Amino acid sequence: MAVATRIEEIRKEIDGLAQSSASAQDLMRGMVKLLHERMLKYNWVGFYMLEPGAQPPMLVLGAFEGAMTPHTRIPLNEGICGAAASSGQTVVVDDVNKDPRYLACSLETKSEIVVPVFVKGKVVGELDIDSHFPAAFTSEHQELVQYCAALVGKTLEKPS
Ligand code: SME
């Protein structure tokens, strides 16, 4: 199956999940599970959320699927995660071993994508995905992950 078709299929499943989720927390839990199970090169999938009111700001591990990571709390000046949250930009790293910012989660990780989640224009967290394959996050994958992060932002914006 072509990558574009497969990604479109996953996007529809994610839409279904958003409709059936009772809360943003539910959506995040379901989303990491779905992406980890259905996208074979997404070997670790998780959210880091900014701790409310923390000074200095701190990213805290939220829903995730994959092996437990030593990095449960990440300050904004550390890691690919810190770079994405502090810049408000998607960060894609094709070879993590060549990026001095990288904080290792698993020795098998070769590439990574981190996409910020926004609520009312402000970064509140991010979706982080690691792959055991180099350069796994091509532009089609970036679009999918950005779509997922935006959906979570929209859900968090809704009054509960
Ligand atoms: N690699 C991340 C740390 C989180 S683990 O990948 C789960 C980073 O460099 O910020």
PDB file of C-alpha atoms and ligand atoms in Angstrom:
ATOM      1  CA  MET A   1       0.000   0.000   0.000  1.00  0.00           C
ATOM      2  CA  ALA A   2       1.282   3.471  -0.860  1.00  0.00           C
ATOM      3  CA  VAL A   3       2.459   5.532   2.110  1.00  0.00           C
ATOM      4  CA  ALA A   4      -0.080   8.289   1.348  1.00  0.00           C
ATOM      5  CA  THR A   5      -3.006   5.818   1.360  1.00  0.00           C
ATOM      6  CA  ARG A   6      -1.867   4.219   4.576  1.00  0.00           C
ATOM      7  CA  ILE A   7      -1.472   7.607   6.261  1.00  0.00           C
ATOM      8  CA  GLU A   8      -4.938   8.641   5.078  1.00  0.00           C
ATOM      9  CA  GLU A   9      -6.334   5.452   6.610  1.00  0.00           C
ATOM     10  CA  ILE A  10      -4.663   6.184   9.952  1.00  0.00           C
ATOM     11  CA  ARG A  11      -5.885   9.788   9.841  1.00  0.00           C
ATOM     12  CA  LYS A  12      -9.468   8.520   9.513  1.00  0.00           C
ATOM     13  CA  GLU A  13      -8.966   6.171  12.473  1.00  0.00           C
ATOM     14  CA  ILE A  14      -7.612   9.107  14.489  1.00  0.00           C
ATOM     15  CA  ASP A  15     -10.716  11.165  13.540  1.00  0.00           C
ATOM     16  CA  GLY A  16     -12.928   8.308  14.754  1.00  0.00           C
ATOM     17  CA  LEU A  17     -10.971   8.173  17.985  1.00  0.00           C
ATOM     18  CA  ALA A  18     -11.405  11.936  18.517  1.00  0.00           C
ATOM     19  CA  GLN A  19     -15.162  11.547  18.080  1.00  0.00           C
ATOM     20  CA  SER A  20     -15.434   8.682  20.543  1.00  0.00           C
ATOM     21  CA  SER A  21     -13.056  10.079  23.207  1.00  0.00           C
ATOM     22  CA  ALA A  22     -14.695  11.482  26.336  1.00  0.00           C
ATOM     23  CA  SER A  23     -11.833  13.885  27.127  1.00  0.00           C
ATOM     24  CA  ALA A  24      -8.493  15.170  25.846  1.00  0.00           C
ATOM     25  CA  GLN A  25      -6.765  12.724  28.233  1.00  0.00           C
ATOM     26  CA  ASP A  26      -8.722   9.863  26.681  1.00  0.00           C
ATOM     27  CA  LEU A  27      -7.820  11.048  23.199  1.00  0.00           C
ATOM     28  CA  MET A  28      -4.115  11.248  24.057  1.00  0.00           C
ATOM     29  CA  ARG A  29      -4.139   7.743  25.570  1.00  0.00           C
ATOM     30  CA  GLY A  30      -5.968   6.313  22.556  1.00  0.00           C
ATOM     31  CA  MET A  31      -3.807   8.198  20.083  1.00  0.00           C
ATOM     32  CA  VAL A  32      -0.445   6.964  21.403  1.00  0.00           C
ATOM     33  CA  LYS A  33      -1.801   3.406  21.439  1.00  0.00           C
ATOM     34  CA  LEU A  34      -3.167   3.623  17.907  1.00  0.00           C
ATOM     35  CA  LEU A  35      -0.041   5.222  16.417  1.00  0.00           C
ATOM     36  CA  HIS A  36       2.279   2.775  18.200  1.00  0.00           C
ATOM     37  CA  GLU A  37       0.250  -0.275  17.139  1.00  0.00           C
ATOM     38  CA  ARG A  38      -0.573   0.716  13.562  1.00  0.00           C
ATOM     39  CA  MET A  39       2.556   2.574  12.433  1.00  0.00           C
ATOM     40  CA  LEU A  40       5.235  -0.082  12.534  1.00  0.00           C
ATOM     41  CA  LYS A  41       8.139   2.352  12.504  1.00  0.00           C
ATOM     42  CA  TYR A  42       6.749   4.459  15.363  1.00  0.00           C
ATOM     43  CA  ASN A  43       8.547   2.567  18.121  1.00  0.00           C
ATOM     44  CA  TRP A  44       7.959   4.983  20.994  1.00  0.00           C
ATOM     45  CA  VAL A  45       5.033   7.406  21.007  1.00  0.00           C
ATOM     46  CA  GLY A  46       4.280   9.785  23.850  1.00  0.00           C
ATOM     47  CA  PHE A  47       3.125  13.183  25.041  1.00  0.00           C
ATOM     48  CA  TYR A  48       5.096  15.581  27.183  1.00  0.00           C
ATOM     49  CA  MET A  49       2.970  18.326  28.715  1.00  0.00           C
ATOM     50  CA  LEU A  50       4.138  21.585  30.301  1.00  0.00           C
ATOM     51  CA  GLU A  51       3.647  21.462  34.054  1.00  0.00           C
ATOM     52  CA  PRO A  52       1.108  24.168  34.942  1.00  0.00           C
ATOM     53  CA  GLY A  53       2.736  27.088  36.750  1.00  0.00           C
ATOM     54  CA  ALA A  54       6.234  25.521  36.917  1.00  0.00           C
ATOM     55  CA  GLN A  55       9.117  28.019  36.954  1.00  0.00           C
ATOM     56  CA  PRO A  56      11.386  27.330  35.151  1.00  0.00           C
ATOM     57  CA  PRO A  57       9.000  25.604  32.716  1.00  0.00           C
ATOM     58  CA  MET A  58       9.116  21.808  32.752  1.00  0.00           C
ATOM     59  CA  LEU A  59       7.882  19.145  30.316  1.00  0.00           C
ATOM     60  CA  VAL A  60       6.375  16.153  32.111  1.00  0.00           C
ATOM     61  CA  LEU A  61       5.819  12.735  30.551  1.00  0.00           C
ATOM     62  CA  GLY A  62       2.144  12.009  29.904  1.00  0.00           C
ATOM     63  CA  ALA A  63       0.450   9.178  27.993  1.00  0.00           C
ATOM     64  CA  PHE A  64       2.991   7.022  26.157  1.00  0.00           C
ATOM     65  CA  GLU A  65       3.445   3.616  24.490  1.00  0.00           C
ATOM     66  CA  GLY A  66       6.806   1.877  24.256  1.00  0.00           C
ATOM     67  CA  ALA A  67       9.601   1.210  26.717  1.00  0.00           C
ATOM     68  CA  MET A  68       9.781   3.316  29.872  1.00  0.00           C
ATOM     69  CA  THR A  69      12.081   6.317  29.350  1.00  0.00           C
ATOM     70  CA  PRO A  70      14.548   7.758  31.861  1.00  0.00           C
ATOM     71  CA  HIS A  71      13.379  11.226  30.758  1.00  0.00           C
ATOM     72  CA  THR A  72      10.138  11.825  32.648  1.00  0.00           C
ATOM     73  CA  ARG A  73      10.830  15.546  33.235  1.00  0.00           C
ATOM     74  CA  ILE A  74      12.628  17.672  30.638  1.00  0.00           C
ATOM     75  CA  PRO A  75      13.497  21.374  31.065  1.00  0.00           C
ATOM     76  CA  LEU A  76      13.022  23.566  27.975  1.00  0.00           C
ATOM     77  CA  ASN A  77      16.773  24.010  27.458  1.00  0.00           C
ATOM     78  CA  GLU A  78      17.346  20.249  27.088  1.00  0.00           C
ATOM     79  CA  GLY A  79      16.763  17.669  24.395  1.00  0.00           C
ATOM     80  CA  ILE A  80      14.921  17.670  21.097  1.00  0.00           C
ATOM     81  CA  CYS A  81      11.805  17.909  23.273  1.00  0.00           C
ATOM     82  CA  GLY A  82      12.971  21.141  24.892  1.00  0.00           C
ATOM     83  CA  ALA A  83      13.904  22.566  21.469  1.00  0.00           C
ATOM     84  CA  ALA A  84      10.434  21.908  20.017  1.00  0.00           C
ATOM     85  CA  ALA A  85       8.562  23.300  23.036  1.00  0.00           C
ATOM     86  CA  SER A  86      10.705  26.429  23.368  1.00  0.00           C
ATOM     87  CA  SER A  87      10.645  27.276  19.634  1.00  0.00           C
ATOM     88  CA  GLY A  88       7.022  26.245  19.005  1.00  0.00           C
ATOM     89  CA  GLN A  89       8.293  24.474  15.869  1.00  0.00           C
ATOM     90  CA  THR A  90       8.190  20.861  14.710  1.00  0.00           C
ATOM     91  CA  VAL A  91      11.648  19.298  15.046  1.00  0.00           C
ATOM     92  CA  VAL A  92      12.578  16.322  12.861  1.00  0.00           C
ATOM     93  CA  VAL A  93      15.915  14.581  13.421  1.00  0.00           C
ATOM     94  CA  ASP A  94      16.886  12.012  10.795  1.00  0.00           C
ATOM     95  CA  ASP A  95      19.912  10.710  12.733  1.00  0.00           C
ATOM     96  CA  VAL A  96      19.704  11.304  16.477  1.00  0.00           C
ATOM     97  CA  ASN A  97      23.325  10.265  16.972  1.00  0.00           C
ATOM     98  CA  LYS A  98      24.431  13.316  14.997  1.00  0.00           C
ATOM     99  CA  ASP A  99      22.327  15.783  17.015  1.00  0.00           C
ATOM    100  CA  PRO A 100      24.060  17.048  20.171  1.00  0.00           C
ATOM    101  CA  ARG A 101      20.671  18.063  21.676  1.00  0.00           C
ATOM    102  CA  TYR A 102      19.413  14.465  21.699  1.00  0.00           C
ATOM    103  CA  LEU A 103      18.587  12.848  25.068  1.00  0.00           C
ATOM    104  CA  ALA A 104      18.708   9.069  24.628  1.00  0.00           C
ATOM    105  CA  CYS A 105      15.605   7.097  25.507  1.00  0.00           C
ATOM    106  CA  SER A 106      16.575   3.812  23.831  1.00  0.00           C
ATOM    107  CA  LEU A 107      19.850   2.774  22.202  1.00  0.00           C
ATOM    108  CA  GLU A 108      17.824   1.528  19.243  1.00  0.00           C
ATOM    109  CA  THR A 109      16.361   4.947  18.403  1.00  0.00           C
ATOM    110  CA  LYS A 110      17.644   6.325  15.094  1.00  0.00           C
ATOM    111  CA  SER A 111      15.247   9.167  14.243  1.00  0.00           C
ATOM    112  CA  GLU A 112      12.737  11.335  16.070  1.00  0.00           C
ATOM    113  CA  ILE A 113       9.956  13.861  15.509  1.00  0.00           C
ATOM    114  CA  VAL A 114       8.570  16.271  18.095  1.00  0.00           C
ATOM    115  CA  VAL A 115       5.494  18.396  17.307  1.00  0.00           C
ATOM    116  CA  PRO A 116       4.243  21.087  19.709  1.00  0.00           C
ATOM    117  CA  VAL A 117       0.623  21.104  20.892  1.00  0.00           C
ATOM    118  CA  PHE A 118      -0.952  24.572  21.039  1.00  0.00           C
ATOM    119  CA  VAL A 119      -3.918  25.846  23.023  1.00  0.00           C
ATOM    120  CA  LYS A 120      -5.061  29.351  22.075  1.00  0.00           C
ATOM    121  CA  GLY A 121      -1.731  30.013  20.348  1.00  0.00           C
ATOM    122  CA  LYS A 122       0.436  28.896  23.283  1.00  0.00           C
ATOM    123  CA  VAL A 123       2.526  25.723  23.542  1.00  0.00           C
ATOM    124  CA  VAL A 124       1.061  23.450  26.230  1.00  0.00           C
ATOM    125  CA  GLY A 125       2.940  20.268  25.382  1.00  0.00           C
ATOM    126  CA  GLU A 126       4.109  18.113  22.494  1.00  0.00           C
ATOM    127  CA  LEU A 127       3.808  14.782  20.738  1.00  0.00           C
ATOM    128  CA  ASP A 128       7.143  12.931  20.576  1.00  0.00           C
ATOM    129  CA  ILE A 129       7.780   9.884  18.371  1.00  0.00           C
ATOM    130  CA  ASP A 130      10.977   7.820  18.128  1.00  0.00           C
ATOM    131  CA  SER A 131      11.812   5.308  15.412  1.00  0.00           C
ATOM    132  CA  HIS A 132      14.343   2.497  15.244  1.00  0.00           C
ATOM    133  CA  PHE A 133      14.745   3.433  11.562  1.00  0.00           C
ATOM    134  CA  PRO A 134      16.832   6.372  10.305  1.00  0.00           C
ATOM    135  CA  ALA A 135      14.940   9.252   8.645  1.00  0.00           C
ATOM    136  CA  ALA A 136      11.544   7.628   9.322  1.00  0.00           C
ATOM    137  CA  PHE A 137       9.668  10.938   9.451  1.00  0.00           C
ATOM    138  CA  THR A 138       9.293  12.066   5.846  1.00  0.00           C
ATOM    139  CA  SER A 139       6.998  14.993   5.001  1.00  0.00           C
ATOM    140  CA  GLU A 140       3.907  12.722   4.828  1.00  0.00           C
ATOM    141  CA  HIS A 141       4.626  11.486   8.344  1.00  0.00           C
ATOM    142  CA  GLN A 142       5.251  15.034   9.559  1.00  0.00           C
ATOM    143  CA  GLU A 143       1.808  16.019   8.273  1.00  0.00           C
ATOM    144  CA  LEU A 144       0.177  13.093  10.082  1.00  0.00           C
ATOM    145  CA  VAL A 145       1.910  13.833  13.389  1.00  0.00           C
ATOM    146  CA  GLN A 146       1.102  17.553  13.066  1.00  0.00           C
ATOM    147  CA  TYR A 147      -2.517  16.634  12.374  1.00  0.00           C
ATOM    148  CA  CYS A 148      -2.599  14.516  15.552  1.00  0.00           C
ATOM    149  CA  ALA A 149      -0.999  17.242  17.698  1.00  0.00           C
ATOM    150  CA  ALA A 150      -3.435  19.865  16.344  1.00  0.00           C
ATOM    151  CA  LEU A 151      -6.397  17.602  17.103  1.00  0.00           C
ATOM    152  CA  VAL A 152      -5.264  17.289  20.722  1.00  0.00           C
ATOM    153  CA  GLY A 153      -4.838  21.086  20.938  1.00  0.00           C
ATOM    154  CA  LYS A 154      -8.387  21.577  19.599  1.00  0.00           C
ATOM    155  CA  THR A 155      -9.772  19.051  22.096  1.00  0.00           C
ATOM    156  CA  LEU A 156      -7.936  20.725  24.999  1.00  0.00           C
ATOM    157  CA  GLU A 157      -9.426  24.067  23.943  1.00  0.00           C
ATOM    158  CA  LYS A 158     -12.982  22.756  24.206  1.00  0.00           C
ATOM    159  CA  PRO A 159     -14.641  23.551  27.541  1.00  0.00           C
ATOM    160  CA  SER A 160     -15.113  20.271  29.454  1.00  0.00           C
TER     161      SER A 160
HETATM  162  N1  SME B   1      14.775  12.043  22.842  1.00  0.00           N
HETATM  163  C1  SME B   1      14.084  13.067  23.589  1.00  0.00           C
HETATM  164  C2  SME B   1      13.833  12.629  25.005  1.00  0.00           C
HETATM  165  C3  SME B   1      12.571  11.875  25.187  1.00  0.00           C
HETATM  166  S1  SME B   1      12.705  10.211  24.801  1.00  0.00           S
HETATM  167  O1  SME B   1      12.928  10.135  23.361  1.00  0.00           O
HETATM  168  C4  SME B   1      11.292   9.448  25.083  1.00  0.00           C
HETATM  169  C5  SME B   1      14.860  14.363  23.524  1.00  0.00           C
HETATM  170  O2  SME B   1      15.969  14.398  22.998  1.00  0.00           O
HETATM  171  O3  SME B   1      14.359  15.372  24.026  1.00  0.00           O
END
